[in-house]
JSON list of C-alpha atoms in Angstrom, two decimals:
[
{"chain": "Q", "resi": 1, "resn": "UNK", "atom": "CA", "xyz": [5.29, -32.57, -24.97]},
{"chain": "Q", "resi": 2, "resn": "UNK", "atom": "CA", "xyz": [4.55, -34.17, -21.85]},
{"chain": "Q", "resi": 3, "resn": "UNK", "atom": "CA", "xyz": [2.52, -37.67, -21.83]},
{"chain": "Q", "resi": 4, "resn": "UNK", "atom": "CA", "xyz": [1.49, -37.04, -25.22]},
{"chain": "Q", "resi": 5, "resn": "UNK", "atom": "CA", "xyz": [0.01, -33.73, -23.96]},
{"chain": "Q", "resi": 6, "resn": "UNK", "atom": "CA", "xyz": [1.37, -30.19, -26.17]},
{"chain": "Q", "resi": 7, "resn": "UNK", "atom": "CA", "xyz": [2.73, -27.18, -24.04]},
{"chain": "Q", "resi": 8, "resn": "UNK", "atom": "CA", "xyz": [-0.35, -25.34, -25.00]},
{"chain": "Q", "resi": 9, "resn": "UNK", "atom": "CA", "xyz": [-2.57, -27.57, -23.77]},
{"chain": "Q", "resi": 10, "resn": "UNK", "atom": "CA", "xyz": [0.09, -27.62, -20.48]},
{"chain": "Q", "resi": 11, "resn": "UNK", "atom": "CA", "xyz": [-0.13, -23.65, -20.08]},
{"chain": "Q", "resi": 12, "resn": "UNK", "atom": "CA", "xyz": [-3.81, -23.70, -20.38]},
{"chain": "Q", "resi": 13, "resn": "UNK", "atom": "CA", "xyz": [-4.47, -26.43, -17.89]},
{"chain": "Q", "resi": 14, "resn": "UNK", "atom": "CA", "xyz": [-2.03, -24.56, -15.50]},
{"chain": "Q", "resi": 15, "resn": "UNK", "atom": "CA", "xyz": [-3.47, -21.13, -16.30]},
{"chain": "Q", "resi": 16, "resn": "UNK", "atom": "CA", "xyz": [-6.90, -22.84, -15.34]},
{"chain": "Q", "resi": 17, "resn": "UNK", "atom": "CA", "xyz": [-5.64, -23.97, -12.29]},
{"chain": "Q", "resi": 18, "resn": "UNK", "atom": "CA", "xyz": [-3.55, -22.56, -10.50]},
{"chain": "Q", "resi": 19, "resn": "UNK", "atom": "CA", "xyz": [-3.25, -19.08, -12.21]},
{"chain": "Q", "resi": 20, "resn": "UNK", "atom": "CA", "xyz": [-5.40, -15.99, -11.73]},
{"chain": "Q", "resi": 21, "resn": "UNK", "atom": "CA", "xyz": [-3.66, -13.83, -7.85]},
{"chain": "Q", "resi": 22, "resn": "UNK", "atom": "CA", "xyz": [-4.15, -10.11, -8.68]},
{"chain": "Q", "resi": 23, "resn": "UNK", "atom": "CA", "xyz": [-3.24, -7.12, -6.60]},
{"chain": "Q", "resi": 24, "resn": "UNK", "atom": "CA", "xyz": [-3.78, -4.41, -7.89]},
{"chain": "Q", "resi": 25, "resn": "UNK", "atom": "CA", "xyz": [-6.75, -1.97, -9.13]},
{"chain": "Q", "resi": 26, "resn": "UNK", "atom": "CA", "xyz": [-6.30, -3.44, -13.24]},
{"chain": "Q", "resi": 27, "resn": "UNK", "atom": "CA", "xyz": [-6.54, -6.79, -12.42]},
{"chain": "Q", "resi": 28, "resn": "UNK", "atom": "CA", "xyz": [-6.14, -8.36, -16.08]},
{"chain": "Q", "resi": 29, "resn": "UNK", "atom": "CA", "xyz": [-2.66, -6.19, -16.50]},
{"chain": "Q", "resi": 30, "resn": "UNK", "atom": "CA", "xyz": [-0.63, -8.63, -14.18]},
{"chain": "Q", "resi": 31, "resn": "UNK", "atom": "CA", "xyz": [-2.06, -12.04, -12.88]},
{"chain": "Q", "resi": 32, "resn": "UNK", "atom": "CA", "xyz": [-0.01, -14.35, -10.78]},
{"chain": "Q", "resi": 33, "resn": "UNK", "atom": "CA", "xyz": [0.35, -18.30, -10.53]},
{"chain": "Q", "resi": 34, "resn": "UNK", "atom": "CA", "xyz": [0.55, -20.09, -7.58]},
{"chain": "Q", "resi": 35, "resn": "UNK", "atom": "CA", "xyz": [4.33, -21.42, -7.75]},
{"chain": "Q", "resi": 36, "resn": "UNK", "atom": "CA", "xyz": [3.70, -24.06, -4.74]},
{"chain": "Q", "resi": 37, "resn": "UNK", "atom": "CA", "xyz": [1.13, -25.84, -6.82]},
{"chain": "Q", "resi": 38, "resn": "UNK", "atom": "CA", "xyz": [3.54, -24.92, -10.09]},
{"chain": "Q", "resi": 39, "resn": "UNK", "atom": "CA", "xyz": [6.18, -26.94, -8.74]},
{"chain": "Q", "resi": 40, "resn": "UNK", "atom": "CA", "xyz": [4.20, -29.77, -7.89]},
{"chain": "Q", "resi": 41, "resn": "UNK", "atom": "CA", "xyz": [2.58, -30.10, -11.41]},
{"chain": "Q", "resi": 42, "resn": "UNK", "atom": "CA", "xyz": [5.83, -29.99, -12.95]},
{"chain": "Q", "resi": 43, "resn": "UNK", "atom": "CA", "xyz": [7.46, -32.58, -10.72]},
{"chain": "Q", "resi": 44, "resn": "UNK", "atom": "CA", "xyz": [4.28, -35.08, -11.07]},
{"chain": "Q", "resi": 45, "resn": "UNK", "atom": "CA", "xyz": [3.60, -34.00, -14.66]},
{"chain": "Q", "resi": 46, "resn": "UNK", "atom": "CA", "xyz": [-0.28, -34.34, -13.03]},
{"chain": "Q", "resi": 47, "resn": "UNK", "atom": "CA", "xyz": [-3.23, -32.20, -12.95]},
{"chain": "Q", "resi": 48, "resn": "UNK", "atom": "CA", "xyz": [-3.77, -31.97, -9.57]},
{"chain": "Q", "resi": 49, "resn": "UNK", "atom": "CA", "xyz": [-5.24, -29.96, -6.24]},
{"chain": "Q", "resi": 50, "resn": "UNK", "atom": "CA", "xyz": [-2.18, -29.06, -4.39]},
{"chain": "Q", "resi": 51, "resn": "UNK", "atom": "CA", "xyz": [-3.35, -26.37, -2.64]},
{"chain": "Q", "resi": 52, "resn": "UNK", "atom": "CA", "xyz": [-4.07, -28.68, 0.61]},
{"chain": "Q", "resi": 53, "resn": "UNK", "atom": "CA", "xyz": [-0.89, -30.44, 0.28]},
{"chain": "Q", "resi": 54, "resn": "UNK", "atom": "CA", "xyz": [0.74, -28.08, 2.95]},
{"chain": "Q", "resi": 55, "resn": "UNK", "atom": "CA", "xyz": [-2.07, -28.90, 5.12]},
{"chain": "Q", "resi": 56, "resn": "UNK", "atom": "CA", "xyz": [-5.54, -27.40, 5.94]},
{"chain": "Q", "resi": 57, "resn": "UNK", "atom": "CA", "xyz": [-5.05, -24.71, 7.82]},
{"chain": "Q", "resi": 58, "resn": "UNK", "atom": "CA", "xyz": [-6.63, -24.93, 11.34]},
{"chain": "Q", "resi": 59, "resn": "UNK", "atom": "CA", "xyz": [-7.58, -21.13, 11.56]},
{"chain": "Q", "resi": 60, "resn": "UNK", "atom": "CA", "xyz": [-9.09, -21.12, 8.29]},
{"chain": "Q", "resi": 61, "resn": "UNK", "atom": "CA", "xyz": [-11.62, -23.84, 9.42]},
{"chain": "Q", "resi": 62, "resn": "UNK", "atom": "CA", "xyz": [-13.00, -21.92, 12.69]},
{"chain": "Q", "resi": 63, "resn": "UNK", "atom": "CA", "xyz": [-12.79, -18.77, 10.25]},
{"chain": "Q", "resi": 64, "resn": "UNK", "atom": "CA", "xyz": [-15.22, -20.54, 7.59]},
{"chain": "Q", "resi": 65, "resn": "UNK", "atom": "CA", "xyz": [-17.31, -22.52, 10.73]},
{"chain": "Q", "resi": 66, "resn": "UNK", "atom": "CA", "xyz": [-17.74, -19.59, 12.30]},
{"chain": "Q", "resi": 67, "resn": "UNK", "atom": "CA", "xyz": [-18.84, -17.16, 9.57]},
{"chain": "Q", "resi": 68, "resn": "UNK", "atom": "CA", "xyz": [-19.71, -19.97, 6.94]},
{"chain": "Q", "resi": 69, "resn": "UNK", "atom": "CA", "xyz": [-20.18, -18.51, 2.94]},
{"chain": "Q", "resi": 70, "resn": "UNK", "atom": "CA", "xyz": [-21.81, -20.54, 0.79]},
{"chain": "Q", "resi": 71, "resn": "UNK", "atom": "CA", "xyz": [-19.87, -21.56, -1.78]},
{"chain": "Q", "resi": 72, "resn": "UNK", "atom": "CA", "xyz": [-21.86, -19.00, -4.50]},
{"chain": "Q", "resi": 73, "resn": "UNK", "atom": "CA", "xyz": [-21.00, -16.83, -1.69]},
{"chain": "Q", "resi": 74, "resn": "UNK", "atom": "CA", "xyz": [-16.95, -16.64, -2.44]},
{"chain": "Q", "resi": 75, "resn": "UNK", "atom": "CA", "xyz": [-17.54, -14.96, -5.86]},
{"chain": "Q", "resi": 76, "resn": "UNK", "atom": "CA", "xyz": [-18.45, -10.91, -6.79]},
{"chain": "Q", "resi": 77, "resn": "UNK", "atom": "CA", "xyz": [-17.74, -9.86, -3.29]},
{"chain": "Q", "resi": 78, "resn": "UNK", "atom": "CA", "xyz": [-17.40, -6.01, -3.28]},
{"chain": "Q", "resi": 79, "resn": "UNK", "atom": "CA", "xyz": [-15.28, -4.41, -0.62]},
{"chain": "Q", "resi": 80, "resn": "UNK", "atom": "CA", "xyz": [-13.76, -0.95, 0.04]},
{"chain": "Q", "resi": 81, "resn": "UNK", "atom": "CA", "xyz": [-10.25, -0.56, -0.11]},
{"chain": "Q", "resi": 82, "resn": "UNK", "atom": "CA", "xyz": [-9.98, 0.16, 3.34]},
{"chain": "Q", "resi": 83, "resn": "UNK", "atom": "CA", "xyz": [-11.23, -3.08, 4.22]},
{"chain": "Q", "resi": 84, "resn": "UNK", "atom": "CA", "xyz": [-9.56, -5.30, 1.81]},
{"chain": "Q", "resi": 85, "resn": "UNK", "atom": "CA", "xyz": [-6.53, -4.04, 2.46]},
{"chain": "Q", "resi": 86, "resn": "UNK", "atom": "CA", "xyz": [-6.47, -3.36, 6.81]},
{"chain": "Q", "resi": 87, "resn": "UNK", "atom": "CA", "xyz": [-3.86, -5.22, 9.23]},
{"chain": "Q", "resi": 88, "resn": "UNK", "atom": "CA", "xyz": [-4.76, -4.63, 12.22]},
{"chain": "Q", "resi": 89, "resn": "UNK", "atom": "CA", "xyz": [-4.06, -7.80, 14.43]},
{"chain": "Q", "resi": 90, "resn": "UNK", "atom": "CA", "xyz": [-6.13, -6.51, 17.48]},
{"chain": "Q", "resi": 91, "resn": "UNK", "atom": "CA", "xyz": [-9.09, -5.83, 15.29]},
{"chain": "Q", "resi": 92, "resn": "UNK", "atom": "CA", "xyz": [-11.51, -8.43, 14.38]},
{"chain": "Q", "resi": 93, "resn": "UNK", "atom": "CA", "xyz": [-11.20, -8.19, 10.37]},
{"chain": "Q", "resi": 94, "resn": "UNK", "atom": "CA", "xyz": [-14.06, -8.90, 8.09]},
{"chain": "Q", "resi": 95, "resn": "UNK", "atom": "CA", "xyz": [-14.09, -12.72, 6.39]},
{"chain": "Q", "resi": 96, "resn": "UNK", "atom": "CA", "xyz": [-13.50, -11.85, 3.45]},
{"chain": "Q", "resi": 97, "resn": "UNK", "atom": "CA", "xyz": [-10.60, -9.48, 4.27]},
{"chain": "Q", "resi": 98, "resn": "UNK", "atom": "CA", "xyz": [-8.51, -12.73, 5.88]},
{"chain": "Q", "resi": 99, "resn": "UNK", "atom": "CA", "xyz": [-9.70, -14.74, 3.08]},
{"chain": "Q", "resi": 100, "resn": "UNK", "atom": "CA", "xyz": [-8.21, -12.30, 0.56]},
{"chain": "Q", "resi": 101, "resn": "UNK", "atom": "CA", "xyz": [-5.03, -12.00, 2.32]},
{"chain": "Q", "resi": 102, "resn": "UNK", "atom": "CA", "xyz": [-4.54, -15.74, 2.81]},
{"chain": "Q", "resi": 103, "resn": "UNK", "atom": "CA", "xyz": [-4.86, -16.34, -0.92]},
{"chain": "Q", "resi": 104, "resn": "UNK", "atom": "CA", "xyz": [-8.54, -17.80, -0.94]},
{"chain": "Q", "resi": 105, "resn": "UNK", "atom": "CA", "xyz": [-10.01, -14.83, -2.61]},
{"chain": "Q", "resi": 106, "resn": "UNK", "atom": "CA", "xyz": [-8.50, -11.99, -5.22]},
{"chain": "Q", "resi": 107, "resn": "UNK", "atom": "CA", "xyz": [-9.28, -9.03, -7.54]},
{"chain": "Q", "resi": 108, "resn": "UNK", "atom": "CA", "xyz": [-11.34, -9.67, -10.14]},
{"chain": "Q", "resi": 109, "resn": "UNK", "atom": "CA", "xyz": [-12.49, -6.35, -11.23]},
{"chain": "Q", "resi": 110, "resn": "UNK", "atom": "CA", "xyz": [-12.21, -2.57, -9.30]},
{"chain": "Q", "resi": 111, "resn": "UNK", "atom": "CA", "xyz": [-14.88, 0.16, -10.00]},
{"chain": "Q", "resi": 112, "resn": "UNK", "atom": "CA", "xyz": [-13.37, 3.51, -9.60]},
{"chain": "Q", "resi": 113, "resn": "UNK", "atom": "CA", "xyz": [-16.31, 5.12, -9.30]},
{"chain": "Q", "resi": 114, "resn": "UNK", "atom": "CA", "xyz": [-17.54, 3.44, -5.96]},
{"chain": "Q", "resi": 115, "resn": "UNK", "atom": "CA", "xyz": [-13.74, 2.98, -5.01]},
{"chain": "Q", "resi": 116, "resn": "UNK", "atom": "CA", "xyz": [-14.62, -0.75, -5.02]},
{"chain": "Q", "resi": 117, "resn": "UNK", "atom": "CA", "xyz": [-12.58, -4.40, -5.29]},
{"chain": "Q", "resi": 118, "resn": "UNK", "atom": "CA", "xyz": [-14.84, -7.27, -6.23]},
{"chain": "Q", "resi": 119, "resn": "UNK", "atom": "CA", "xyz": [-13.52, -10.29, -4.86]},
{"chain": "Q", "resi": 120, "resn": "UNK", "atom": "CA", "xyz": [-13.67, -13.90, -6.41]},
{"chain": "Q", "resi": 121, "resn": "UNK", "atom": "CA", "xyz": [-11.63, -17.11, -6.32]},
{"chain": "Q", "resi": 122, "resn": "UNK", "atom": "CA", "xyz": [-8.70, -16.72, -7.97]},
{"chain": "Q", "resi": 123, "resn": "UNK", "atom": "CA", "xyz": [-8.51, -20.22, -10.24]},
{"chain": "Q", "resi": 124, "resn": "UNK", "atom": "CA", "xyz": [-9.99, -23.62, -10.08]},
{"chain": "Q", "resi": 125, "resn": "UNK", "atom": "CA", "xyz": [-8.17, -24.75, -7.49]},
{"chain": "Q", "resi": 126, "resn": "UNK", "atom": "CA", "xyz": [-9.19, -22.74, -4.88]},
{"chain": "Q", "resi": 127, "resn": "UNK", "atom": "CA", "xyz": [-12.91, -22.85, -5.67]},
{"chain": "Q", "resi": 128, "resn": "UNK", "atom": "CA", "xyz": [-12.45, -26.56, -5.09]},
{"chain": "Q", "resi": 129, "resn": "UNK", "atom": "CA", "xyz": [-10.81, -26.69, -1.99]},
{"chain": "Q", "resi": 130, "resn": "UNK", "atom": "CA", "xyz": [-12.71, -23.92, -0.68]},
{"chain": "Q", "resi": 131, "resn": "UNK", "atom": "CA", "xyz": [-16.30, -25.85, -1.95]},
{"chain": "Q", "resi": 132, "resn": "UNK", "atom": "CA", "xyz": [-14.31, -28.85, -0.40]},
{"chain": "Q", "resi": 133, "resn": "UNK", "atom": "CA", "xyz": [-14.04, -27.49, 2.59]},
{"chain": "Q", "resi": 134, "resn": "UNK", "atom": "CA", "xyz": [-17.40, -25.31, 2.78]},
{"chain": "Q", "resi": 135, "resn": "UNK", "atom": "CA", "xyz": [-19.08, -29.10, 2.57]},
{"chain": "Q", "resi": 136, "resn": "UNK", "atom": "CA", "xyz": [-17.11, -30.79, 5.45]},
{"chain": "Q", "resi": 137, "resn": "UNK", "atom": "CA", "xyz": [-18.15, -27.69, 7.66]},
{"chain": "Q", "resi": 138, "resn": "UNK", "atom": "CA", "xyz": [-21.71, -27.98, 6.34]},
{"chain": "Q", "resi": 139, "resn": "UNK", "atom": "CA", "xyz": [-22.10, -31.77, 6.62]},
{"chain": "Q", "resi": 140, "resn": "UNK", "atom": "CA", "xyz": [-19.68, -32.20, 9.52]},
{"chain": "Q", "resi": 141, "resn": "UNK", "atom": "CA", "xyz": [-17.46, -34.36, 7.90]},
{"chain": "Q", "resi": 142, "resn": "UNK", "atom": "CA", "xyz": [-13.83, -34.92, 7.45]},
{"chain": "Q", "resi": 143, "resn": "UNK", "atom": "CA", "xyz": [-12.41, -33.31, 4.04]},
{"chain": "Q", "resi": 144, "resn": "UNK", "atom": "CA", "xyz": [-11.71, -36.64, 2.83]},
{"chain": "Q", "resi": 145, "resn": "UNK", "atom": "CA", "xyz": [-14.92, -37.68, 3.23]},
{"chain": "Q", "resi": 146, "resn": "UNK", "atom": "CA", "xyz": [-16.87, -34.95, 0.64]}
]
């Protein structure tokens, strides 16, 4: 136990939070946790939103200014393959295609049928920093501010 709190209850606050990165086409198989935010809980024992804590990436602001989802707009995106997956640094690459790749967005579900990924956040620590964010762009004011 950790401040009274039972490893259960630990795992499932961390599997809430900061679990939930898949890459492949059976999503539920294999998930993966953030270990930057990992290590963080475990040093401050604290429920936190790390994900900032390396600093707010200046690209992904004029990314999200620029093209500007709402936050509903982040979850059961459906994209081809081609596109989730292209690197192409001369080409200008869809949204969510840089969002997916940065770690903002990740497979939820695939439909083999359309040869489809649907794209969501990948745990609730991302939806909040991302919602964090989508309100300072939206209301023109600082992160710290929202």
């Amino acid at each position: 136990k950790v401040k009274g709190i039972s490893k259960e209850a630990i795992f499932k606050e961390m599997k809430t939070w900061y679990n939930g990165y898949a890459f492949t086409e059976n999503p539920e198989a294999q998930k993966v946790y953030n270990p930057f935010s990992v290590l963080y809980y475990m040093q401050k024992q604290q429920l936190e939103n790390y994900w900032f804590e390396s600093g707010t990436p200046t690209f992904l602001i004029e990314l999200l200014k620029s093209h500007y989802p709402s936050p509903e707009g982040l979850e059961n995106i459906v994209v081809s393959r081609k596109s989730l997956f292209a690197f192409d640094i001369e080409a200008k690459l869809p949204v969510f295609t840089l969002l997916f790749q940065m770690g903002y967005l990740t497979i939820k579900s695939y439909d083999p049928k359309l040869k489809a990924y649907v794209l969501g956040c990948p745990n609730e620590e991302v939806k909040f920093s991302l919602t964090t964010c989508l309100m300072a762009i939206a209301t023109n004011a600082d992160d710290d501010h929202v």
